[in-house]
């Protein structure tokens, strides 16, 4: 992102800046939000067909924000629909960041006491951005949306769970939202209608999942050896 903006502003007459997520200088966040809003429009349409009304809860992972905002935007005016965004625990700009300016946008940022950016981490690389959509930042400030965090291990467990139960291989980014269902569902009334934005394909993440699963098995094995000794 930094290199793309640097290249663009250095050659404005021959280059243009194209962002795939809802960050960066205006009007890029608004443009991406509008393109992504088809997700929310389709959610409303299918909910009407399936349930005869709106969903009660919308749940989406949050990196820089385009996939969450794409589903949320259609329902922002529906106060009876809860909007919940899930961040990676070590890339949680909204849950743990402070307001600052980055890439031409004011939003919540991961930064130190001197305002220097702190590098994010997530097993879902699409969530590794130290800032977030300015519109999602506003939804947090206004209290319209709530944001929580999920760890790498919880996301991995959700990846395996959806593969086993549904035969769907989700992207590791979306697994953060899927993992939060374990905390959310016990708090809901029976019959509550929840929609999770299962964005992206998980086949690209299969090698990462296998490597982490092997690491976890080895760690468990070594711990067992140590305990038995």
C-alpha positions as MATLAB code, in Angstrom:
seq = 'XXXXXXXXXXXXXXXXXXXXXXXXXXXXXXXXXXXXXXXXXXXXXXXXXXXXXXXXXXXXXXXXXXXXXXXXXXXXXXXXXXXXXXXXXXXXXXXXXXXXXXXXXXXXXXXXXXXXXXXXXXXXXXXXXXXXXXXXXXXXXXXXXXXXXXXXXXXXXXXXXXXXXXXXXXXXXXXXXXXXXXXXXXXXXXXXXXXXXXXXXXXXXXXXXXXXXXXXXXXXXXXXXXXXX';
ca = [
       0.000    0.000    0.000;
       2.784    2.415    0.939;
       4.746    1.623   -2.211;
       1.637    1.939   -4.412;
       0.854    5.430   -3.071;
       4.518    6.472   -3.285;
       4.695    5.357   -6.918;
       1.420    7.081   -7.784;
       2.191   10.496   -6.302;
       5.628   10.397   -7.931;
       4.171   10.076  -11.444;
       0.667   11.539  -11.413;
       0.590   12.182  -15.148;
       1.255    8.562  -16.109;
       0.115    6.488  -13.109;
      -3.103    5.948  -11.228;
      -3.867    4.480   -7.804;
      -6.322    1.587   -7.566;
      -7.234    0.246   -4.132;
      -9.047   -2.998   -3.430;
      -9.924   -2.079    0.132;
     -11.657    0.750    1.958;
      -8.590    2.717    3.042;
      -6.364    5.359    1.499;
      -7.122    8.915    0.369;
     -10.650   10.052   -0.523;
     -12.558    8.978   -2.586;
     -10.990    5.487   -2.541;
     -12.673    4.256    0.679;
     -16.081    5.449   -0.530;
     -15.646    3.907   -3.975;
     -14.654    0.515   -2.571;
     -17.504    0.658   -0.047;
     -19.969    1.219   -2.869;
     -18.602   -1.645   -4.961;
     -18.562   -4.014   -1.974;
     -22.076   -3.035   -0.861;
     -23.459   -5.613   -3.298;
     -22.721   -8.122   -0.507;
     -25.171   -6.409    1.840;
     -27.789   -5.924   -0.859;
     -27.643   -9.625   -1.700;
     -27.813  -10.490    2.016;
     -30.989   -8.437    2.426;
     -32.532  -10.044   -0.681;
     -31.750  -13.612    0.376;
     -32.843  -13.010    3.978;
     -36.179  -11.737    2.689;
     -36.592  -14.843    0.530;
     -35.493  -17.301    3.225;
     -36.911  -15.768    6.394;
     -39.379  -13.171    5.174;
     -37.421  -10.398    6.894;
     -33.995   -9.139    7.933;
     -31.195  -10.967    9.727;
     -30.755  -10.170   13.416;
     -26.957  -10.226   13.470;
     -24.316   -9.616   10.797;
     -20.846  -10.973   11.496;
     -17.712  -10.294    9.419;
     -13.949  -10.321    9.799;
     -12.126   -6.990    9.751;
      -8.677   -6.312    8.342;
      -8.709   -2.978    6.610;
     -12.483   -3.235    6.343;
     -13.841   -3.706    2.824;
     -15.556   -7.057    3.333;
     -17.159   -6.086    6.646;
     -18.265   -2.691    5.402;
     -19.575   -4.283    2.207;
     -22.087   -6.267    4.216;
     -22.726   -3.732    6.984;
     -23.431   -0.671    4.828;
     -26.807   -1.885    3.564;
     -28.035   -2.337    7.157;
     -26.558    0.667    8.942;
     -29.978    2.326    9.044;
     -31.630   -0.828   10.445;
     -31.064   -0.320   14.155;
     -32.558   -3.737   14.953;
     -29.733   -5.471   13.067;
     -26.554   -5.921   15.118;
     -23.250   -5.344   13.323;
     -20.245   -7.240   14.691;
     -16.720   -7.093   13.295;
     -13.966   -9.523   14.262;
     -10.282   -8.609   14.149;
      -7.144  -10.712   14.494;
      -5.848  -10.360   18.052;
      -2.454   -8.969   16.938;
      -3.894   -6.833   14.153;
      -6.750   -5.225   16.062;
      -6.769   -1.557   15.091;
     -10.337   -0.954   16.264;
     -10.151   -2.982   19.467;
      -6.713   -1.858   20.609;
      -5.590    1.067   18.448;
      -5.699    4.829   18.767;
      -6.863    7.502   16.321;
      -4.227    8.686   13.852;
      -3.575    9.438   10.187;
      -2.092    6.865    7.801;
      -2.145    6.647    4.013;
      -4.183    9.843    3.811;
      -6.954    8.627    6.117;
      -7.876    9.323    9.743;
      -8.821    6.082   11.467;
      -7.859    3.811   14.335;
      -4.215    2.716   14.046;
      -1.781    0.363   15.718;
       0.850    2.845   16.894;
       3.273    3.423   19.730;
       3.402    6.401   22.115;
       5.334    8.417   19.524;
       2.828    7.731   16.763;
       5.028    5.219   14.942;
       3.191    2.346   13.245;
       3.304   -1.041   14.978;
       3.489   -3.948   12.543;
       0.374   -6.165   12.644;
       0.293   -9.968   12.537;
      -2.370  -12.512   11.637;
      -2.402  -16.027   10.259;
      -4.904  -14.570    7.777;
      -2.585  -12.270    5.835;
      -5.534  -10.268    4.496;
      -6.048   -8.960    8.036;
      -2.491   -7.639    8.365;
      -3.000   -3.892    8.052;
      -2.168   -1.441   10.862;
      -5.175    0.786   10.132;
      -8.792    0.343    9.174;
     -11.582    1.888    7.104;
     -12.511    5.414    8.287;
     -16.175    4.451    8.024;
     -15.710    1.447   10.303;
     -13.884    3.776   12.683;
     -16.985    5.995   12.676;
     -19.249    2.998   13.330;
     -17.125    2.173   16.362;
     -17.164    5.776   17.614;
     -20.932    6.029   17.204;
     -21.539    2.661   18.859;
     -23.393    1.349   15.804;
     -21.027   -1.617   15.459;
     -19.106   -3.704   17.981;
     -15.662   -5.188   17.438;
     -13.938   -8.151   19.076;
     -10.786  -10.217   18.552;
      -9.918  -13.838   17.757;
      -6.521  -15.577   18.013;
      -4.700  -17.521   15.308;
      -5.441  -20.831   17.043;
      -9.160  -20.043   17.324;
      -9.256  -19.188   13.617;
      -7.508  -22.476   12.772;
     -10.070  -24.416   14.806;
     -12.880  -22.679   12.916;
     -11.197  -23.519    9.596;
     -11.229  -27.222   10.439;
     -14.745  -27.064   11.863;
     -16.325  -25.636    8.714;
     -14.416  -28.115    6.530;
     -15.776  -31.029    8.560;
     -19.341  -29.785    9.019;
     -20.077  -28.150    5.674;
     -17.385  -29.307    3.260;
     -16.536  -25.628    2.703;
     -12.892  -24.508    2.820;
     -13.022  -20.941    4.173;
     -10.315  -18.308    3.914;
      -8.356  -17.870    7.136;
      -9.502  -14.246    7.251;
     -13.175  -15.287    7.363;
     -12.342  -17.966    9.960;
     -11.962  -15.198   12.531;
     -15.644  -14.353   12.138;
     -16.615  -18.036   12.116;
     -14.621  -18.614   15.306;
     -16.516  -15.880   17.148;
     -19.725  -17.883   16.731;
     -18.489  -20.057   19.621;
     -18.745  -17.033   21.923;
     -21.718  -15.349   20.303;
     -24.243  -18.147   19.847;
     -24.616  -19.132   23.541;
     -25.668  -15.524   24.261;
     -28.449  -15.463   21.638;
     -32.091  -16.434   21.912;
     -33.288  -19.486   20.009;
     -34.228  -18.617   16.457;
     -31.902  -15.618   16.183;
     -30.903  -15.175   12.540;
     -27.148  -14.740   12.096;
     -25.356  -14.149    8.788;
     -21.577  -14.622    8.587;
     -19.711  -13.158    5.648;
     -17.622  -16.164    4.568;
     -15.419  -14.122    2.267;
     -12.745  -15.679    0.102;
     -11.534  -19.186   -0.713;
      -9.490  -21.255    1.700;
      -7.596  -23.431   -0.744;
      -4.927  -20.694   -0.884;
      -4.446  -21.167    2.866;
      -4.263  -24.978    2.900;
      -0.445  -25.095    3.072;
      -0.395  -22.587    5.940;
      -3.030  -24.567    7.845;
      -1.152  -27.843    7.346;
       2.115  -26.305    8.535;
       0.501  -24.814   11.643;
      -1.332  -28.072   12.361;
       1.964  -29.974   12.229;
       3.562  -27.426   14.552;
       0.688  -27.799   17.013;
       0.911  -31.602   16.926;
       4.661  -31.497   17.513;
       4.225  -29.046   20.372;
       1.600  -31.319   21.959;
       3.827  -34.362   21.485;
       6.877  -32.713   23.040;
       4.770  -31.465   25.945;
       3.480  -35.001   26.481;
       7.018  -36.378   26.441;
       8.125  -33.765   28.976;
       5.156  -34.434   31.260;
       5.701  -38.205   31.130;
       9.344  -37.758   32.095;
];
